[in-house]
PDB file of C-alpha atoms in Angstrom:
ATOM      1  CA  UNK A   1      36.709  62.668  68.765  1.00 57.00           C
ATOM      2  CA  UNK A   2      35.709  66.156  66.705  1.00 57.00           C
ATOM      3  CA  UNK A   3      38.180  68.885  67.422  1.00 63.00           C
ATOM      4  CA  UNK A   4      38.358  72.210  66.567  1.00 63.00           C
ATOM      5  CA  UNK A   5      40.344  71.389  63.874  1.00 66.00           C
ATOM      6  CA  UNK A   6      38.597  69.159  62.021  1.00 66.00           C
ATOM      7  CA  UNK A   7      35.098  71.825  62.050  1.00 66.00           C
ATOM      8  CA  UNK A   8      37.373  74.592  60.836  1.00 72.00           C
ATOM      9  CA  UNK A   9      39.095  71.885  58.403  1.00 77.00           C
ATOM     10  CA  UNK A  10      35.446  70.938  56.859  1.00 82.00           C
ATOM     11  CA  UNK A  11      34.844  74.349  56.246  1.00 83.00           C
ATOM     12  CA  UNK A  12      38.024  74.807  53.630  1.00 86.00           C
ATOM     13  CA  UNK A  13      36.535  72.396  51.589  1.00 86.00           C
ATOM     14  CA  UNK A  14      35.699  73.568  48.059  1.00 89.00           C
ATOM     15  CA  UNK A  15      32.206  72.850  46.852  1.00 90.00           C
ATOM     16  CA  UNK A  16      28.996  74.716  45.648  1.00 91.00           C
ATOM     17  CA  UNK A  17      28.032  74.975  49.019  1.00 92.00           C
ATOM     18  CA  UNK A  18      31.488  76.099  50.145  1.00 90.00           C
ATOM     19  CA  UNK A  19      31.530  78.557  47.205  1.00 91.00           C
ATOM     20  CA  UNK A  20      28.111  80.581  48.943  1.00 91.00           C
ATOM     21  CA  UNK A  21      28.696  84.221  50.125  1.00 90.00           C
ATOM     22  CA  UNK A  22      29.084  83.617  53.580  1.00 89.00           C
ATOM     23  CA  UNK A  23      26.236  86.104  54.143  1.00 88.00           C
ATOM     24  CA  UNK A  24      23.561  84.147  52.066  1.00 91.00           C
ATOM     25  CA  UNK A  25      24.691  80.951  53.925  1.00 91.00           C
ATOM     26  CA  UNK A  26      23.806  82.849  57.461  1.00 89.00           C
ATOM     27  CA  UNK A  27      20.600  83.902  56.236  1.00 89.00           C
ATOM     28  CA  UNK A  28      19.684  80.673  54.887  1.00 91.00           C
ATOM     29  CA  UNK A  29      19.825  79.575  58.253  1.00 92.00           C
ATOM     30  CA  UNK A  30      18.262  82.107  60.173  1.00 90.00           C
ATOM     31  CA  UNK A  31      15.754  82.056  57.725  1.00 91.00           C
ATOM     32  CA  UNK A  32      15.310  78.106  58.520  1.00 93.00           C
ATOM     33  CA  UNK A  33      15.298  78.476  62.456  1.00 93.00           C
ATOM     34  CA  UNK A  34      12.492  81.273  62.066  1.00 93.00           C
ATOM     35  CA  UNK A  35      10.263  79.215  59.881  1.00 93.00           C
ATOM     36  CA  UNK A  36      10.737  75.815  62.393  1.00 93.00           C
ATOM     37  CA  UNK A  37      10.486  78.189  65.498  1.00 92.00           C
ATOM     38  CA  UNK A  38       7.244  79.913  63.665  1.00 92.00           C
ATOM     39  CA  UNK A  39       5.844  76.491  63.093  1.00 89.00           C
ATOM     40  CA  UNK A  40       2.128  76.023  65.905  1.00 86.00           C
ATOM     41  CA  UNK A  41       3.098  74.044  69.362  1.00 82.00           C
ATOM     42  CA  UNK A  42       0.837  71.666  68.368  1.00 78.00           C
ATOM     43  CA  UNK A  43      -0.799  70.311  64.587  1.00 81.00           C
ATOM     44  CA  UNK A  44      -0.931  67.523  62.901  1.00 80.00           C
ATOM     45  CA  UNK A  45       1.635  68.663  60.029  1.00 86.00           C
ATOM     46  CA  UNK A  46       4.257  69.181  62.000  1.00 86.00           C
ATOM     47  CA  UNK A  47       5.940  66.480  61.664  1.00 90.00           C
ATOM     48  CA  UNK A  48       5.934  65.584  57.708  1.00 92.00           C
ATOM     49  CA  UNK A  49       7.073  69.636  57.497  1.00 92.00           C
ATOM     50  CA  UNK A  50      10.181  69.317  60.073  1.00 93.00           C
ATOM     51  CA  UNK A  51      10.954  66.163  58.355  1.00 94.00           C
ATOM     52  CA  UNK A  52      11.108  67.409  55.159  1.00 93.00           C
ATOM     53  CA  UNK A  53      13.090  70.100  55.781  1.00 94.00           C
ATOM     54  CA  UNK A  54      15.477  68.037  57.397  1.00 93.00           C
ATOM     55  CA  UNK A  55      15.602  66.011  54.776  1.00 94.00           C
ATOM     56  CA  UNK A  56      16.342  69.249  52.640  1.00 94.00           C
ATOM     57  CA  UNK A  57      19.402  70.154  54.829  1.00 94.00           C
ATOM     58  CA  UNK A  58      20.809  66.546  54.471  1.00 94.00           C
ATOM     59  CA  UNK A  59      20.928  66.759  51.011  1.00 94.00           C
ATOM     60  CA  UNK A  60      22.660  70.333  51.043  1.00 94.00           C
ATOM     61  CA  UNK A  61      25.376  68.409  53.259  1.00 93.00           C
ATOM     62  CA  UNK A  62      25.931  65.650  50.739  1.00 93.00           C
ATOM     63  CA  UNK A  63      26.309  68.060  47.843  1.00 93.00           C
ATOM     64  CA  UNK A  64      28.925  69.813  50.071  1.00 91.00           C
ATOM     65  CA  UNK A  65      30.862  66.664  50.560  1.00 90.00           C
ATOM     66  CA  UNK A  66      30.968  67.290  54.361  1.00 89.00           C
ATOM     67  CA  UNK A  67      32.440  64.161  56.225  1.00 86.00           C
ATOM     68  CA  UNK A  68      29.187  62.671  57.630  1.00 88.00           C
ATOM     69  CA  UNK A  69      30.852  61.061  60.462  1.00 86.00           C
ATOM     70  CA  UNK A  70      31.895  64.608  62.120  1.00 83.00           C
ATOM     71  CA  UNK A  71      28.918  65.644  60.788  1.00 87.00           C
ATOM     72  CA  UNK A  72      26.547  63.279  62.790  1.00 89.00           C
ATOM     73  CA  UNK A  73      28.464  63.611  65.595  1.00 87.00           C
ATOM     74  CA  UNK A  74      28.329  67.427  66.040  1.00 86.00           C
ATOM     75  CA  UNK A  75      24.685  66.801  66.308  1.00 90.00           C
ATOM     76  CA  UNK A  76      24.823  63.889  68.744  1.00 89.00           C
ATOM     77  CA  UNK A  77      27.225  65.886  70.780  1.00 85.00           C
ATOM     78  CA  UNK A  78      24.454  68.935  70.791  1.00 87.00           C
ATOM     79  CA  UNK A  79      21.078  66.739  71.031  1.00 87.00           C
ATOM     80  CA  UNK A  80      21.251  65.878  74.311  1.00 86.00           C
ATOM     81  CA  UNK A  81      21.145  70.007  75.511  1.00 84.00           C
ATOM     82  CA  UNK A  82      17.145  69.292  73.779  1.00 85.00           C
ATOM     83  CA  UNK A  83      16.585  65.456  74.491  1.00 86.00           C
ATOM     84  CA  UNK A  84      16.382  65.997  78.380  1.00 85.00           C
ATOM     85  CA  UNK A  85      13.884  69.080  77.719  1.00 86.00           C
ATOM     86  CA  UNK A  86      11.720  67.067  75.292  1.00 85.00           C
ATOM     87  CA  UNK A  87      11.637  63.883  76.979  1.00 86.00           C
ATOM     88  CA  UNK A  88      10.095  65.431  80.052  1.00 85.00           C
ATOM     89  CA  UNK A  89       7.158  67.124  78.127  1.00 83.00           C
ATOM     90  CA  UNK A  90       4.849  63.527  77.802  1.00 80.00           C
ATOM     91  CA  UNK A  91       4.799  64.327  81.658  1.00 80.00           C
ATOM     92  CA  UNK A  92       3.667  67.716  81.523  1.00 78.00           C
ATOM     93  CA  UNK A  93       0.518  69.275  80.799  1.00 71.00           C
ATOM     94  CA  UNK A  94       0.982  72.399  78.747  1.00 68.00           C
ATOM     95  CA  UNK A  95      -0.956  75.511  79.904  1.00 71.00           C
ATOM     96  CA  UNK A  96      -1.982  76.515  76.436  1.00 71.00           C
ATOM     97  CA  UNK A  97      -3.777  72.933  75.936  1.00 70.00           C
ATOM     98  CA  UNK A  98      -7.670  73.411  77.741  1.00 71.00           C
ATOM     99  CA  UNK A  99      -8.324  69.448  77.773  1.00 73.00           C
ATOM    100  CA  UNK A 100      -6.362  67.146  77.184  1.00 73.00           C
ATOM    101  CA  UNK A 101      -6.607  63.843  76.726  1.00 76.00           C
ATOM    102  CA  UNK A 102      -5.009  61.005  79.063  1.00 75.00           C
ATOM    103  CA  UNK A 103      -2.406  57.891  77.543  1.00 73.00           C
ATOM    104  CA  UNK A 104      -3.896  54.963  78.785  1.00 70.00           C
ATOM    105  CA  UNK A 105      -0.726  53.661  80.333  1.00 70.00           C
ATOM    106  CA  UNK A 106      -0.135  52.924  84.124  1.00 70.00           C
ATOM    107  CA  UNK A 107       2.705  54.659  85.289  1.00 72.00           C
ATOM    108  CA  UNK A 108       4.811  54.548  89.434  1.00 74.00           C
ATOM    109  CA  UNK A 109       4.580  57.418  91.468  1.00 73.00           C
ATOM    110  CA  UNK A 110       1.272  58.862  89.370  1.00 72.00           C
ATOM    111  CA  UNK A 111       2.898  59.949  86.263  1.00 77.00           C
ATOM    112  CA  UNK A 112       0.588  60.324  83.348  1.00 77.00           C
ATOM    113  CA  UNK A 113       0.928  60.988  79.786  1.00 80.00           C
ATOM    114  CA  UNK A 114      -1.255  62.944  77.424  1.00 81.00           C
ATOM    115  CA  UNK A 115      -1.480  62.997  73.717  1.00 81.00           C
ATOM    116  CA  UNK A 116      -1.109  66.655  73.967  1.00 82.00           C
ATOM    117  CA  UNK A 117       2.264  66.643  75.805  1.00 82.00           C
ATOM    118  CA  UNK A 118       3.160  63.832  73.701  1.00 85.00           C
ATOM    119  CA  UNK A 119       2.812  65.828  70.449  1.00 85.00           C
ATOM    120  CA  UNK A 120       4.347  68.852  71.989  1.00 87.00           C
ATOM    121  CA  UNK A 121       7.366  67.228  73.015  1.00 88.00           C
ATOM    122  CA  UNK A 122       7.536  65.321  69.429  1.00 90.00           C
ATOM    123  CA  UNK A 123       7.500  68.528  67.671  1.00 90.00           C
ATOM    124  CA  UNK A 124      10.168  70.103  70.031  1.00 91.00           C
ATOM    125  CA  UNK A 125      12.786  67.372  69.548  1.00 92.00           C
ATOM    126  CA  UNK A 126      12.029  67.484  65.750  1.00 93.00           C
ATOM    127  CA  UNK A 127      12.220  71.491  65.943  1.00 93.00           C
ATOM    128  CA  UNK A 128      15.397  71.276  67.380  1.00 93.00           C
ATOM    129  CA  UNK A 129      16.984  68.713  65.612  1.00 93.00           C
ATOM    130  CA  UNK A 130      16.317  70.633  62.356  1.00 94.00           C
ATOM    131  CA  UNK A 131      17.807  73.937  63.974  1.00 94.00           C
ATOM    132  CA  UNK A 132      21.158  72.590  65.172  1.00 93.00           C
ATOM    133  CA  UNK A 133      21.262  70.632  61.888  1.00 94.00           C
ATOM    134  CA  UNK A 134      20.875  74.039  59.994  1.00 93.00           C
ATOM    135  CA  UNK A 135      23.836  75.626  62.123  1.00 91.00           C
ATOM    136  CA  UNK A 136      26.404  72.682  61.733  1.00 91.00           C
ATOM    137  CA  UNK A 137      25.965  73.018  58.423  1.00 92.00           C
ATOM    138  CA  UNK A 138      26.727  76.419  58.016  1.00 90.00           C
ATOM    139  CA  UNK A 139      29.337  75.936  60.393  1.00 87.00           C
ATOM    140  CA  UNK A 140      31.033  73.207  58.576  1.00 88.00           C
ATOM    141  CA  UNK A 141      30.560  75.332  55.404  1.00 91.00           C
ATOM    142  CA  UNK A 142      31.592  78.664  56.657  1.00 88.00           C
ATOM    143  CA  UNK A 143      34.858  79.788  57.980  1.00 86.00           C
ATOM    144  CA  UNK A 144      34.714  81.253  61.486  1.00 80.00           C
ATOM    145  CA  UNK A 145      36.233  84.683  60.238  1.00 80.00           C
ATOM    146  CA  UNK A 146      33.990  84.727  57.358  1.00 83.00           C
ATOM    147  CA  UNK A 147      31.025  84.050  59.669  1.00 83.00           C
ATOM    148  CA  UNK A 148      31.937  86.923  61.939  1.00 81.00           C
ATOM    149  CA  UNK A 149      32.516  89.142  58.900  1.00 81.00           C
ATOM    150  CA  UNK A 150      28.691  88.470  57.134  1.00 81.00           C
ATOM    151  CA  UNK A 151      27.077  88.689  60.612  1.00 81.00           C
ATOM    152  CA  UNK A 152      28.601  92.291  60.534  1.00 80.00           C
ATOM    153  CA  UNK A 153      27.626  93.307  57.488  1.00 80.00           C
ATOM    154  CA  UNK A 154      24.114  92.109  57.840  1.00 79.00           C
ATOM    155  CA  UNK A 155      23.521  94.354  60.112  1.00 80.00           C
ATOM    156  CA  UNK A 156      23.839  92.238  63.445  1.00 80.00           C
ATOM    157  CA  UNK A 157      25.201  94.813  66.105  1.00 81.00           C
ATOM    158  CA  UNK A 158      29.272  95.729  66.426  1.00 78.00           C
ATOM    159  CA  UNK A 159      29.225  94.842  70.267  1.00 76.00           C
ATOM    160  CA  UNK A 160      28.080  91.009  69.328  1.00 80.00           C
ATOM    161  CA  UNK A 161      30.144  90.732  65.805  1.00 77.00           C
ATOM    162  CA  UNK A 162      33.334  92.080  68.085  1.00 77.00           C
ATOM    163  CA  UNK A 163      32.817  89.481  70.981  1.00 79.00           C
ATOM    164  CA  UNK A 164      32.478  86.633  68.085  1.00 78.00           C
ATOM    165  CA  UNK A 165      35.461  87.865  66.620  1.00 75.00           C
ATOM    166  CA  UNK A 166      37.615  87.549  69.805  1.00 76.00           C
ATOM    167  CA  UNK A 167      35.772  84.297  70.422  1.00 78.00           C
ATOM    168  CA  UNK A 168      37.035  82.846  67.300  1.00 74.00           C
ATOM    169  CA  UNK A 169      40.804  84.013  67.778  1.00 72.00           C
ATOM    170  CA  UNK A 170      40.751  82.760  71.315  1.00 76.00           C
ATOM    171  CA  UNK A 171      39.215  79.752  70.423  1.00 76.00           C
ATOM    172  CA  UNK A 172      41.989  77.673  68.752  1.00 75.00           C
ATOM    173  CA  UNK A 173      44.588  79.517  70.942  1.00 74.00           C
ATOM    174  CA  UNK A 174      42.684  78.194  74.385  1.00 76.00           C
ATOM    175  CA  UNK A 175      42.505  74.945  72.416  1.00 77.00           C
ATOM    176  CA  UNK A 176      46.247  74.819  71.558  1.00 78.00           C
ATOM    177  CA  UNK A 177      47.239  75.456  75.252  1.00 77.00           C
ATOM    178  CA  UNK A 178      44.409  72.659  76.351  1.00 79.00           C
ATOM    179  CA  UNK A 179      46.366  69.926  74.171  1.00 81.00           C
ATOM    180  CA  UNK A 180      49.965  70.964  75.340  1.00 82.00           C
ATOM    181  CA  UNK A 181      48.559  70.339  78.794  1.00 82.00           C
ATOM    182  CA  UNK A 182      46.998  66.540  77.778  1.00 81.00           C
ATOM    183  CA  UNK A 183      50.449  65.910  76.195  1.00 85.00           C
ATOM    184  CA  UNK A 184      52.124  66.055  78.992  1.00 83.00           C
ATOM    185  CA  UNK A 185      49.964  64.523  81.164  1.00 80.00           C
ATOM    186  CA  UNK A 186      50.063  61.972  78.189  1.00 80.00           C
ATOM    187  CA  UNK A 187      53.680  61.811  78.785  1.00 83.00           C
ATOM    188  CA  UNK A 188      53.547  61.122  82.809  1.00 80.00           C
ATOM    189  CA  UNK A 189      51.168  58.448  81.966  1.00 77.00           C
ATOM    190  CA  UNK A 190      48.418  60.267  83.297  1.00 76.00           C
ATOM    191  CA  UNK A 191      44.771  58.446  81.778  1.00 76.00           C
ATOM    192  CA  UNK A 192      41.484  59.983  83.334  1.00 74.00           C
ATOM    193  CA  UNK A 193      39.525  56.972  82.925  1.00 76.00           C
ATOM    194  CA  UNK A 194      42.798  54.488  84.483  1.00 76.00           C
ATOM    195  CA  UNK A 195      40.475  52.410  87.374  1.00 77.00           C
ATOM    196  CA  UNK A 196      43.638  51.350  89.234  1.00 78.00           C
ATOM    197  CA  UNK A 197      43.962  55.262  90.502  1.00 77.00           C
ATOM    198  CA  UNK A 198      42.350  56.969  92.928  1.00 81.00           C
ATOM    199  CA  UNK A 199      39.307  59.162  92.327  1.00 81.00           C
ATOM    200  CA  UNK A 200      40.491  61.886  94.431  1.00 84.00           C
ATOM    201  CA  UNK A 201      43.997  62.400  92.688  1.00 81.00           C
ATOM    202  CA  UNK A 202      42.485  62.104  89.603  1.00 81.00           C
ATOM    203  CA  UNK A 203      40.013  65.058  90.653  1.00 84.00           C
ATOM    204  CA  UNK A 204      43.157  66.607  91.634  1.00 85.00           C
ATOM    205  CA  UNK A 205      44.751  66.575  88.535  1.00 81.00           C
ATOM    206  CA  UNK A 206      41.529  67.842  86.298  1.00 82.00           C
ATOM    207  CA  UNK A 207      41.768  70.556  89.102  1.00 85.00           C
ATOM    208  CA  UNK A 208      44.967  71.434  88.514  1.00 84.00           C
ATOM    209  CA  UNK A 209      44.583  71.025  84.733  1.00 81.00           C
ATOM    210  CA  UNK A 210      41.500  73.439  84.962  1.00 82.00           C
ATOM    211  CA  UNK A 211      43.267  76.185  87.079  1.00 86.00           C
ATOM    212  CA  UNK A 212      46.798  75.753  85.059  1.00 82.00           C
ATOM    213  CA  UNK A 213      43.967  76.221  81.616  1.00 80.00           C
ATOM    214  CA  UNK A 214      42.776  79.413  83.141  1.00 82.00           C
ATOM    215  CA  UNK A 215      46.080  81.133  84.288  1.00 84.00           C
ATOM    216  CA  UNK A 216      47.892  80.418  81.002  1.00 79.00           C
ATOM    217  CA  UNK A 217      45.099  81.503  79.034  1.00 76.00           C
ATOM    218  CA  UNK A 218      44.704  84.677  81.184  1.00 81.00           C
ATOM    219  CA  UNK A 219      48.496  85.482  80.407  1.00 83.00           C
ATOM    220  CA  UNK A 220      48.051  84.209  76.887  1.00 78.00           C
ATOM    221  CA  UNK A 221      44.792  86.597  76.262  1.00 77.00           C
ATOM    222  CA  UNK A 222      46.985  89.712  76.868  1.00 83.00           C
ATOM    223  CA  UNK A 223      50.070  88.706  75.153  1.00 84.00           C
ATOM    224  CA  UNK A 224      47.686  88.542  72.047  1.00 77.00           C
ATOM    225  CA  UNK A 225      45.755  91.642  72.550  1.00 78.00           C
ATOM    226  CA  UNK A 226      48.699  93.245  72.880  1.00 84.00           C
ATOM    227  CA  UNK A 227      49.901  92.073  69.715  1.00 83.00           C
ATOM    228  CA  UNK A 228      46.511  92.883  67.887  1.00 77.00           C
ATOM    229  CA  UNK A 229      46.610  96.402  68.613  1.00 79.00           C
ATOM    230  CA  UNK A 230      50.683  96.176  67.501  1.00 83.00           C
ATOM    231  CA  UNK A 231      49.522  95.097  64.210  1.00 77.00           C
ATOM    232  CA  UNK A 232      46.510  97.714  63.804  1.00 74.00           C
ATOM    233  CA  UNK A 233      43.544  95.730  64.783  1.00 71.00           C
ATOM    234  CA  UNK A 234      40.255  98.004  65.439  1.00 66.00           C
ATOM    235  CA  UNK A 235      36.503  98.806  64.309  1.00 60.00           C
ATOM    236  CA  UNK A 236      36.432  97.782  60.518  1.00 57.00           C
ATOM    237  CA  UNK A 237      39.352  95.296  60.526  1.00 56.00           C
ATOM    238  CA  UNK A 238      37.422  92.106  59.196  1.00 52.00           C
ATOM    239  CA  UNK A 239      36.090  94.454  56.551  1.00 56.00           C
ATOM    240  CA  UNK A 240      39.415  94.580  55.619  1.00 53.00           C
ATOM    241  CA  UNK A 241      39.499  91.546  53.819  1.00 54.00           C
ATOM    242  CA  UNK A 242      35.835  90.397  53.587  1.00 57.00           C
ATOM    243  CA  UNK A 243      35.337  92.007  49.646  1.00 64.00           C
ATOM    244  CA  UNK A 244      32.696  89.301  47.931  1.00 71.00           C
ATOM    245  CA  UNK A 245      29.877  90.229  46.240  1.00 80.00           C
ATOM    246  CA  UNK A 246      26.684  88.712  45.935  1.00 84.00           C
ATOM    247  CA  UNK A 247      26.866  86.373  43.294  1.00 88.00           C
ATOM    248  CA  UNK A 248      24.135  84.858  40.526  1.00 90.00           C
ATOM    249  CA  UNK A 249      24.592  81.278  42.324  1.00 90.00           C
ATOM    250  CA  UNK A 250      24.425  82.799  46.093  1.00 90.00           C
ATOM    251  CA  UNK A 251      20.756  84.619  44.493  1.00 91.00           C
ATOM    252  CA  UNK A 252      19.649  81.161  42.951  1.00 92.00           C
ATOM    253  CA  UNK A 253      20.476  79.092  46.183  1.00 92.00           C
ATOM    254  CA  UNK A 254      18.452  81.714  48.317  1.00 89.00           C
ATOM    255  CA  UNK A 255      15.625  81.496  45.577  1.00 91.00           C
ATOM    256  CA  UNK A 256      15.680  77.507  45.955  1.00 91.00           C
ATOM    257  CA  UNK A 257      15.878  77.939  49.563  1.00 89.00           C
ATOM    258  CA  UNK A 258      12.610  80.062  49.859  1.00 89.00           C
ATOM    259  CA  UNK A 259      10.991  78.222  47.040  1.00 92.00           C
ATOM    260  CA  UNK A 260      11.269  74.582  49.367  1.00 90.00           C
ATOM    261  CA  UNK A 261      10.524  76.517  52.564  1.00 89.00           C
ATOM    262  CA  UNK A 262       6.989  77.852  50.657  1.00 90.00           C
ATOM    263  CA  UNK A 263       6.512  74.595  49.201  1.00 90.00           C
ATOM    264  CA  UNK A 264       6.499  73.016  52.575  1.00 88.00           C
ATOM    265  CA  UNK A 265       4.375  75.179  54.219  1.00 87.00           C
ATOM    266  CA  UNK A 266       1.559  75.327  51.485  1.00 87.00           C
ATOM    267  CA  UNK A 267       1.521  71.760  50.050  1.00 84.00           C
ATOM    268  CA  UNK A 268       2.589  69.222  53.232  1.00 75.00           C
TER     269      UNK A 268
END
């Protein structure tokens, strides 16, 4: 099972990637969502250019030494979220498709596929795949603070940088009270998935679990707001200690980065 722990723990690691200006590593991969987003609906290149950029972004996570069990996993916990929106394209025919052209395969309750929604759906899964593979990367390579802290001085609004900020310190505090809560249920013997229990208690109990989640975490969120603004936190505090500069290695990866994306597009 991937924890919270073990993302953040990936992303102390110390490699080249690692090493990035957390700001260059963010627009790596908003640069790589906009180019697989920009990619047409529907053409024949697709493919070989999603692949190979994939292929790109698995190499970048073998030169950061990322554990490629979490790694995979992150994803396979994520794909499904696209799978079910993919899988049901085949099925439909897209409005910006005037003919289309019919699967010859005999379906129950007069399904049909087309090559059309075939392709489209192809491309999706591929599109998306690629674009959660770009953010667990950067997410495995980036501290959460240090995320919060580029995304701010890119540019990217206060209002969203300050809810991402008190995301990520509620975060591993909501997760700390969630595993005090298993242990003890740990402790009473308590196993979800025991088949010798009723269903209905053990609804009860994920109840219960749920509601004691949210009224600890209620009291928990103002005993650490309170203690924030006790210890000075307000507008500019990640600024505080977010000092790197950009780097000759953060302007060569960028240059690489742009140099495979253009390659891509003009010689696949």
């Amino acid at each position: 099972m991937v924890t919270l722990t073990d993302i953040e723990r990936e992303s102390y690691k110390n490699s080249p990637i690692h090493r990035l200006d957390p700001r260059v590593k963010l627009f790596f991969a908003l640069a790589i969502i906009i180019y697989v987003v920009s990619l047409p609906r529907i053409h024949d290149k697709n493919m070989v250019r999603l692949l190979a950029i994939e292929v790109y972004l698995l190499v970048l996570v073998l030169v950061a030494g990322l554990d490629l069990r979490y790694f995979f996993l992150r994803i396979l916990a994520i794909l499904p979220f696209g799978l079910g929106i993919a899988l049901i394209q085949p099925f439909l025919r897209p409005s910006f498709v005037e003919n289309y052209t019919l699967y010859p395969l005999d379906l129950p309750l007069g399904l049909s596929i087309t090559y059309e929604g075939l392709a489209f759906g192809s491309t999706l899964l591929a599109k998306f795949l690629v674009c959660i593979t770009s953010i667990v990367l950067l997410s495995s390579t980036t501290r959460l603070r240090d995320m919060v802290a580029a995304a701010d001085r890119i540019g990217i609004p206060r209002e969203f940088t300050l809810l991402l900020s008190m995301m990520v310190r509620y975060l591993f505090l909501f997760w700390a009270v969630l595993k005090r809560i298993r242990i003890a249920q740990q402790t009473r013997l308590f196993d979800i998935w025991n088949k010798d229990v009723p269903k209905r208690w053990v609804l009860e109990q994920v109840g219960n679990s749920m509601s004691s989640i949210f009224i600890r975490s209620y009291e928990q969120g103002e005993r650490t707001y309170i203690s924030m603004l006790c210890r000075g936190y307000g507008s500019g505090y990640e600024k505080s200690y977010y000092k790197t500069k950009i780097r000759t290695p953060d302007v060569l990866f960028v240059l690489l980065g742009v140099a495979c994306i253009l390659c891509v597009h003009l010689y696949v």
